[in-house]
PDB file of C-alpha atoms in Angstrom:
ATOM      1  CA  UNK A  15     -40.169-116.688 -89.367  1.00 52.00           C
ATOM      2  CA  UNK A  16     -42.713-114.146 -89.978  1.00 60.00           C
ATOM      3  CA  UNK A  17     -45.246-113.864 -92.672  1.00 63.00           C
ATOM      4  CA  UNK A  18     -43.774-111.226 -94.096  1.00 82.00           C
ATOM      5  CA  UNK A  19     -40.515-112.888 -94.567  1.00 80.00           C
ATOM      6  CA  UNK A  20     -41.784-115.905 -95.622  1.00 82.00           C
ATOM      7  CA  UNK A  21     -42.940-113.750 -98.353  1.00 83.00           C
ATOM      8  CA  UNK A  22     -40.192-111.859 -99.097  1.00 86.00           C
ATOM      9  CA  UNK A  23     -38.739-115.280 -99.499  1.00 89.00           C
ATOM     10  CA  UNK A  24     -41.273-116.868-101.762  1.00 88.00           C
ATOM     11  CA  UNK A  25     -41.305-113.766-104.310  1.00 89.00           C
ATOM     12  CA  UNK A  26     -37.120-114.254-104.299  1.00 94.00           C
ATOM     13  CA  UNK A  27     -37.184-117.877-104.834  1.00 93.00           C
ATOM     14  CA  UNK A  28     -40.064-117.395-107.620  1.00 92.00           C
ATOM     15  CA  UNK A  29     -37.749-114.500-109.055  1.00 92.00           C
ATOM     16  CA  UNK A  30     -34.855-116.613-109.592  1.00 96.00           C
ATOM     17  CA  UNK A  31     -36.642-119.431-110.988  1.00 96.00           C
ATOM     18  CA  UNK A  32     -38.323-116.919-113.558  1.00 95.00           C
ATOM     19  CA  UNK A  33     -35.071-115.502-114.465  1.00 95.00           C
ATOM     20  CA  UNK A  34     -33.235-118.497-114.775  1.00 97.00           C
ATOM     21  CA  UNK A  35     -35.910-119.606-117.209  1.00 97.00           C
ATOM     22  CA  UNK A  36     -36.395-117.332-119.565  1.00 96.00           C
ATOM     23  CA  UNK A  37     -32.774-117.333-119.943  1.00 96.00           C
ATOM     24  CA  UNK A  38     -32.151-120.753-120.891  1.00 97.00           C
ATOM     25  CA  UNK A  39     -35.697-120.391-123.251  1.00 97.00           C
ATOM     26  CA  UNK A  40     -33.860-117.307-124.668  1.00 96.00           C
ATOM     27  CA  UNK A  41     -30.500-119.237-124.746  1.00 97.00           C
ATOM     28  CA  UNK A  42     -32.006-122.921-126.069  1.00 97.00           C
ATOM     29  CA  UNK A  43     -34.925-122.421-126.808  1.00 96.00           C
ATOM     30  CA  UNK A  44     -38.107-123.263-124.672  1.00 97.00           C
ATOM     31  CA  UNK A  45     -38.806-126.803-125.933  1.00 97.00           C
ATOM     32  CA  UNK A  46     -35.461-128.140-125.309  1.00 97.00           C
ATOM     33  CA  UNK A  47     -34.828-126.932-121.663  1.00 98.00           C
ATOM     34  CA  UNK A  48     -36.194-129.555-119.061  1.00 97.00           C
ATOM     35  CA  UNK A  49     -37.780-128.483-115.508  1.00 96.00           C
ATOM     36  CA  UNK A  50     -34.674-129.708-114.003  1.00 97.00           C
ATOM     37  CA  UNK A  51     -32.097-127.237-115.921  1.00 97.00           C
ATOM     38  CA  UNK A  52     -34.091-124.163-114.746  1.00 97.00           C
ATOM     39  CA  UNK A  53     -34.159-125.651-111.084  1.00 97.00           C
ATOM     40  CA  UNK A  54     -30.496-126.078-110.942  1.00 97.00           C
ATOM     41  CA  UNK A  55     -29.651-122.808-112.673  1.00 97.00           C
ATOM     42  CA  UNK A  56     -31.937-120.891-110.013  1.00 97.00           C
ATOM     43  CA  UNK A  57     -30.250-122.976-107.787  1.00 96.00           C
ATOM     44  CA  UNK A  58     -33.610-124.839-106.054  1.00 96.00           C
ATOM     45  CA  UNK A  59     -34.250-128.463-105.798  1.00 96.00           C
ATOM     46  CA  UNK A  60     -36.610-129.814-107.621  1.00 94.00           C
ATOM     47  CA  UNK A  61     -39.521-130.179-105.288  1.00 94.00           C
ATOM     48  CA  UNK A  62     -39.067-126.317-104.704  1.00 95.00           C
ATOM     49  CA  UNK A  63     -39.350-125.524-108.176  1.00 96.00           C
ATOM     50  CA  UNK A  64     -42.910-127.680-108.549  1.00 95.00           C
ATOM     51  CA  UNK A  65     -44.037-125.758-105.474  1.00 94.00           C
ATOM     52  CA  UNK A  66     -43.432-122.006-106.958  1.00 94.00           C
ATOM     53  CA  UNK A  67     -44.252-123.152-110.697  1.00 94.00           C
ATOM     54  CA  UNK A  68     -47.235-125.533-111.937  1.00 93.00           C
ATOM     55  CA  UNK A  69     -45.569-126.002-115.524  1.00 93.00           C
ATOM     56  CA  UNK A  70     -43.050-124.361-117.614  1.00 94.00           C
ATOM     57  CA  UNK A  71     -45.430-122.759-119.896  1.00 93.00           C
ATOM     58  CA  UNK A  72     -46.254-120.118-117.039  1.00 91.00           C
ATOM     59  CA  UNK A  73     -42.706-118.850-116.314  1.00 93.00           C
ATOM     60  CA  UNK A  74     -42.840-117.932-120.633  1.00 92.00           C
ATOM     61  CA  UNK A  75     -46.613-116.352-119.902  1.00 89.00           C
ATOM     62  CA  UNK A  76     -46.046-115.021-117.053  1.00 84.00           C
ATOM     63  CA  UNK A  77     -45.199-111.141-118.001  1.00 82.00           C
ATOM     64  CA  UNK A  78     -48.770-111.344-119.542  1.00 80.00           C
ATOM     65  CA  UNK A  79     -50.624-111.573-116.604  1.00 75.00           C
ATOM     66  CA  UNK A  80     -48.754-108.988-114.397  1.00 78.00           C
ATOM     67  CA  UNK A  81     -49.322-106.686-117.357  1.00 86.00           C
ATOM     68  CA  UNK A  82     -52.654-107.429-117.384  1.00 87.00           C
ATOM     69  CA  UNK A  83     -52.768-106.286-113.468  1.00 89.00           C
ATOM     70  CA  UNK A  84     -50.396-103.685-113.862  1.00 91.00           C
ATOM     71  CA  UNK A  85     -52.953-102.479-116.806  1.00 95.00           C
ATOM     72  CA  UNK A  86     -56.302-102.593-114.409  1.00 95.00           C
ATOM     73  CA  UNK A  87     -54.261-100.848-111.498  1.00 95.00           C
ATOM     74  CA  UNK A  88     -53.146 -97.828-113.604  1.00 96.00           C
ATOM     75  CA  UNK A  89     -56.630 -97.063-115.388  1.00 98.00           C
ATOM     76  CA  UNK A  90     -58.334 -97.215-111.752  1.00 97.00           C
ATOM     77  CA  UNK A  91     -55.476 -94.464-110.448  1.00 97.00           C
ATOM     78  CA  UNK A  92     -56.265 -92.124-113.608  1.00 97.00           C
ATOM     79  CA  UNK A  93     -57.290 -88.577-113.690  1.00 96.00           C
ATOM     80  CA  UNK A  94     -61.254 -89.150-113.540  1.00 91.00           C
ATOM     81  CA  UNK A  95     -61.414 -86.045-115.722  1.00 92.00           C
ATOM     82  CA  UNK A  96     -60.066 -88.007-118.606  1.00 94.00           C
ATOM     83  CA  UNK A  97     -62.341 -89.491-121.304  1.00 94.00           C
ATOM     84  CA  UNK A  98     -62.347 -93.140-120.703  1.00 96.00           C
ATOM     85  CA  UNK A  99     -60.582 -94.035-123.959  1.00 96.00           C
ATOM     86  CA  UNK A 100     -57.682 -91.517-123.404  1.00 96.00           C
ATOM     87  CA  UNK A 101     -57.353 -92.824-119.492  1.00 97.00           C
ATOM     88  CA  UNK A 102     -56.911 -96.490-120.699  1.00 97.00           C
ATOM     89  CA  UNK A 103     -55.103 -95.888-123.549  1.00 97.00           C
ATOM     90  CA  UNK A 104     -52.631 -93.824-121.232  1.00 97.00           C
ATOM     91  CA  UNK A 105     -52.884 -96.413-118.373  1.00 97.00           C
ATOM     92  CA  UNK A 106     -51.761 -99.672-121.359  1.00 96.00           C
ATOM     93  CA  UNK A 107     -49.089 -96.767-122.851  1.00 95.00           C
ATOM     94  CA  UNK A 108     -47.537 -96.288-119.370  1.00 94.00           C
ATOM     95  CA  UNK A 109     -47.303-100.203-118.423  1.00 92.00           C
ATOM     96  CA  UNK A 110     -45.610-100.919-121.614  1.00 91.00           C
ATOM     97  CA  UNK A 111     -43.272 -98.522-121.785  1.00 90.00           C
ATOM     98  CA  UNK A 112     -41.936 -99.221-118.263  1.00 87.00           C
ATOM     99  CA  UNK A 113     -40.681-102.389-118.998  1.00 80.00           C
ATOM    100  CA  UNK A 114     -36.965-102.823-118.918  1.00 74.00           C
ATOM    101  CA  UNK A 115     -35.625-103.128-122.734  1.00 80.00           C
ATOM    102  CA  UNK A 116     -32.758-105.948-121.551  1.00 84.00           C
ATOM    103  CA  UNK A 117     -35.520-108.412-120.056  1.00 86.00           C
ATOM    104  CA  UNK A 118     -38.239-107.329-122.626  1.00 87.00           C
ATOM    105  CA  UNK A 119     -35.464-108.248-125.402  1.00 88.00           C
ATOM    106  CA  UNK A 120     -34.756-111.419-123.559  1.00 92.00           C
ATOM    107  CA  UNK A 121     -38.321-112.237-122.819  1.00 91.00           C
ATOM    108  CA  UNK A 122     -39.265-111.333-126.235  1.00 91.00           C
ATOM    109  CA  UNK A 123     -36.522-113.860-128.043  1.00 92.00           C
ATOM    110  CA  UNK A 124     -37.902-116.764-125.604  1.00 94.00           C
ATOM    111  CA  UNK A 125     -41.334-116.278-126.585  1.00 91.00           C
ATOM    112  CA  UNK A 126     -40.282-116.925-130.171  1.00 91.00           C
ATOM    113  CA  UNK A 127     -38.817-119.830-129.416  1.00 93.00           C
ATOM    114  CA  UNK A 128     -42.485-121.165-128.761  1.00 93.00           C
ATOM    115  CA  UNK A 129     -45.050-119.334-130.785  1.00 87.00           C
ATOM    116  CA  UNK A 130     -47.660-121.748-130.332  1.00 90.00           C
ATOM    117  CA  UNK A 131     -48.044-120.774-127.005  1.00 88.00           C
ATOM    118  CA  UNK A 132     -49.037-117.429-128.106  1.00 80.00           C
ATOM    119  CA  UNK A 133     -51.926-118.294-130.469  1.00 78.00           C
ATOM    120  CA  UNK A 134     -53.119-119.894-127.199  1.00 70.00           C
ATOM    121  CA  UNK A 135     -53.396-117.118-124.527  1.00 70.00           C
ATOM    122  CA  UNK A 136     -55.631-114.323-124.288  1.00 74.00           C
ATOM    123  CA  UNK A 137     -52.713-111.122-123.649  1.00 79.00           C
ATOM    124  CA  UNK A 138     -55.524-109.976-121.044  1.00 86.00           C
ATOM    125  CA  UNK A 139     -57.352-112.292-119.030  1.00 87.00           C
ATOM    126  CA  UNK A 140     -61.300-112.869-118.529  1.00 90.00           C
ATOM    127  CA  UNK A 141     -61.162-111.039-115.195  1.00 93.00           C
ATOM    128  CA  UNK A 142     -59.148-107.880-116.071  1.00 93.00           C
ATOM    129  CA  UNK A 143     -61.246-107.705-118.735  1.00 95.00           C
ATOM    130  CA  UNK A 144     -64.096-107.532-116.814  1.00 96.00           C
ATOM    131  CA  UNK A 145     -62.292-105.280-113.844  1.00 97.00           C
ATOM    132  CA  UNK A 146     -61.430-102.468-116.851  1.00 97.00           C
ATOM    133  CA  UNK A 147     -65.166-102.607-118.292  1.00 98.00           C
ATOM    134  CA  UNK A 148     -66.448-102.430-114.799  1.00 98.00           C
ATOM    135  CA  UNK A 149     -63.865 -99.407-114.153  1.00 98.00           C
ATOM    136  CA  UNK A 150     -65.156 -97.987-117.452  1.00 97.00           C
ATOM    137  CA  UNK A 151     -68.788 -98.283-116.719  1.00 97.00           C
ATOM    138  CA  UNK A 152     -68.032 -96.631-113.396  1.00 97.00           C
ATOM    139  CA  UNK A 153     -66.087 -93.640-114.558  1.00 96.00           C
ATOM    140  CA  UNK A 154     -68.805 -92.971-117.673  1.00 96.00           C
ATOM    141  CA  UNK A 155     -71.490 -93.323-114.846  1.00 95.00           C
ATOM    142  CA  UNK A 156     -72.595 -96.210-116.701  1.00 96.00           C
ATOM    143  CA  UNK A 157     -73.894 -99.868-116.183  1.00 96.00           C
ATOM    144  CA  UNK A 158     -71.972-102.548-117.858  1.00 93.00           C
ATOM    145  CA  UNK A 159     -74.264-104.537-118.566  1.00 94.00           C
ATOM    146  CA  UNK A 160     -77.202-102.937-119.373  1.00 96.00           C
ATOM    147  CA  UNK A 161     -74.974-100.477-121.810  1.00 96.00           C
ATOM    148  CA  UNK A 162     -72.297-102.047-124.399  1.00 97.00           C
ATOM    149  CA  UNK A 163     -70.387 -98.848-124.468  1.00 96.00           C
ATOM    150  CA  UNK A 164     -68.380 -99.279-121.682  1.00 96.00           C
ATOM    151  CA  UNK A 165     -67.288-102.893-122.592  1.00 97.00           C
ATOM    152  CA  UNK A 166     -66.837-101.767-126.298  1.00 96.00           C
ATOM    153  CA  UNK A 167     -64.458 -99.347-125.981  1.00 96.00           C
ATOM    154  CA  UNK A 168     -62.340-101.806-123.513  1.00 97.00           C
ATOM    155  CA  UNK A 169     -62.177-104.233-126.545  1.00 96.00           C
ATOM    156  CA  UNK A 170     -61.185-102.569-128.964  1.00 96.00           C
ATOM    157  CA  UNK A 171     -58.575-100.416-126.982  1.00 97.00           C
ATOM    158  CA  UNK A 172     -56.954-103.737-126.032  1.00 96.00           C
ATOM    159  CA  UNK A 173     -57.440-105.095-129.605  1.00 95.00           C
ATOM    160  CA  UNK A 174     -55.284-102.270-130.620  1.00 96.00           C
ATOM    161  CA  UNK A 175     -52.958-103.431-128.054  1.00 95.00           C
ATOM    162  CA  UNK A 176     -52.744-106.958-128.976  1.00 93.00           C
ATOM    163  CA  UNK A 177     -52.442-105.701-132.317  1.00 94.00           C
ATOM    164  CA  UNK A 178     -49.074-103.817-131.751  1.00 94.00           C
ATOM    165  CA  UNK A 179     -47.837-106.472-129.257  1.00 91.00           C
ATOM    166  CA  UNK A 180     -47.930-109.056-131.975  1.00 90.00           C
ATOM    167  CA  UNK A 181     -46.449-106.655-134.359  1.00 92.00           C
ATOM    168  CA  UNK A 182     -43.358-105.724-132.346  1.00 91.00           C
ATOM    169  CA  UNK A 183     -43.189-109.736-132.304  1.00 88.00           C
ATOM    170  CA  UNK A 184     -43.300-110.016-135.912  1.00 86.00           C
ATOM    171  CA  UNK A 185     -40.066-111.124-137.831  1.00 80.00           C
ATOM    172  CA  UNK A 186     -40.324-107.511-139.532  1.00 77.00           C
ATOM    173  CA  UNK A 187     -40.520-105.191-136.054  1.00 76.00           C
ATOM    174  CA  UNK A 188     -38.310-102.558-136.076  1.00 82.00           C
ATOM    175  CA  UNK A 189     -39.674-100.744-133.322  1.00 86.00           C
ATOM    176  CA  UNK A 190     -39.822-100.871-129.598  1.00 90.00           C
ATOM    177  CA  UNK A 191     -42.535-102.605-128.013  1.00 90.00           C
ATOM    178  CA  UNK A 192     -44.114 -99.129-126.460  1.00 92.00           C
ATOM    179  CA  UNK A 193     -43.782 -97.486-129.951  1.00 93.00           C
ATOM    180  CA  UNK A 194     -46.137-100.530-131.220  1.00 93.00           C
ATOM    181  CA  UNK A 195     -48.165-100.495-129.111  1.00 94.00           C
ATOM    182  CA  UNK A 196     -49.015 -96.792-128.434  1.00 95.00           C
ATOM    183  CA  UNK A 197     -49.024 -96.595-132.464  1.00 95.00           C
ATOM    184  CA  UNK A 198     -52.037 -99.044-132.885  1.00 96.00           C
ATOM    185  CA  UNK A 199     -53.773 -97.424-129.506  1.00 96.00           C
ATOM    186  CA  UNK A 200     -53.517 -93.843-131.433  1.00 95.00           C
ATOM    187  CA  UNK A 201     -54.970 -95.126-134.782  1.00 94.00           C
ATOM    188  CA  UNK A 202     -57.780 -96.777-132.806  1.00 94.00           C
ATOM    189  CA  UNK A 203     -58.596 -93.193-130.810  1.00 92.00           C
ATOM    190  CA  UNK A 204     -58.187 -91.502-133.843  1.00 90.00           C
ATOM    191  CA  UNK A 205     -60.951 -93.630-135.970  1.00 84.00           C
ATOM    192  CA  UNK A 206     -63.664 -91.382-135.339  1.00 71.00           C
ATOM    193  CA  UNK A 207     -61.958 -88.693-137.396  1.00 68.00           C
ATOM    194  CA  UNK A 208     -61.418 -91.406-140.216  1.00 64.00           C
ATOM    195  CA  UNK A 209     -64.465 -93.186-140.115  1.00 65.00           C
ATOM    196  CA  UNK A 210     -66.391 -89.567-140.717  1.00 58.00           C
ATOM    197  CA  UNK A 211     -64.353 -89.043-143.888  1.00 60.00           C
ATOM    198  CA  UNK A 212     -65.877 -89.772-147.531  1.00 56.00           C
TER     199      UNK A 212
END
């Protein structure tokens, strides 16, 4: 079998098992479906399942960190005529509204089956944090560590982010997750206007 089927074949199997999951979390909720529910409803044995998935609390996170990827990826590819703010802003508007409104809907009632998981994650990991101020720093002509600026304006951008994330979570949300989201990103690019007023 070549490599490249073998993977192929991995990314299927690891597929299923994620959809299976987050369709019995969305179903049952995520405390009350075992390890060896979502095996036999992706229809893997259990020793496959513990070789795609270290524990259940990844298949729920999971969307986070290919956003977080997905995030890093577009702001490298954008026009390097765009002020950095605007470029990442654009690159976290363009991942979020991209994702499918049936699995975000699904994903997003399984999630709230398990809050506490959420006060525990970072939405953007240590390293793509460090890959966007370092892609930031670059693009201002800037070094990120001897200048804040660079690593500043990442922050707060995602900040913003986070902020609208958990708001489309919120009992109260009314809006799309890309509407959230690109809401709190415009009042954040929009605060130098606000903080000059009297």
């Amino acid at each position: 079998m070549t490599g490249s089927l073998r993977s192929r074949q991995r990314m299927r199997v690891r597929s299923d098992i994620y959809n299976a999951a987050i369709a019995l979390f969305a179903e049952r909720g995520f405390h009350t479906v075992t390890t060896e529910e979502i095996a036999a409803a992706a229809g893997v044995s259990a020793s496959t399942y513990f070789r795609h998935v270290n524990a259940k609390e990844d298949l729920l996170l999971a969307p986070l960190l290919i956003s977080g990827d997905a995030i890093t990826t577009r702001f490298s590819h954008r026009p390097g005529g765009e002020a950095v703010p605007v470029a990442l802003a654009a690159a976290i508007s363009e991942r979020s509204a991209e994702v499918n409104d049936d699995e975000l809907h699904r994903w997003r009632t399984a999630i709230l089956t398990a809050p506490e998981l959420m006060a525990r994650v970072s939405l953007i990991s240590v390293q793509d944090r460090e890959q966007l101020t370092a892609i930031a720093a670059d693009r201002m002509g800037l070094d990120a560590v001897a200048d804040q600026r660079p690593g500043l304006i990442v922050h707060m951008l995602l900040a913003a982010a986070e902020f609208g994330f958990r708001r489309w979570l919120g009992p109260d949300a009314n809006l799309p997750l890309d509407a959230c989201v690109e809401s709190a990103l415009m009042a954040v690019l929009d605060l130098r206007t606000e903080w000059s007023r009297p």
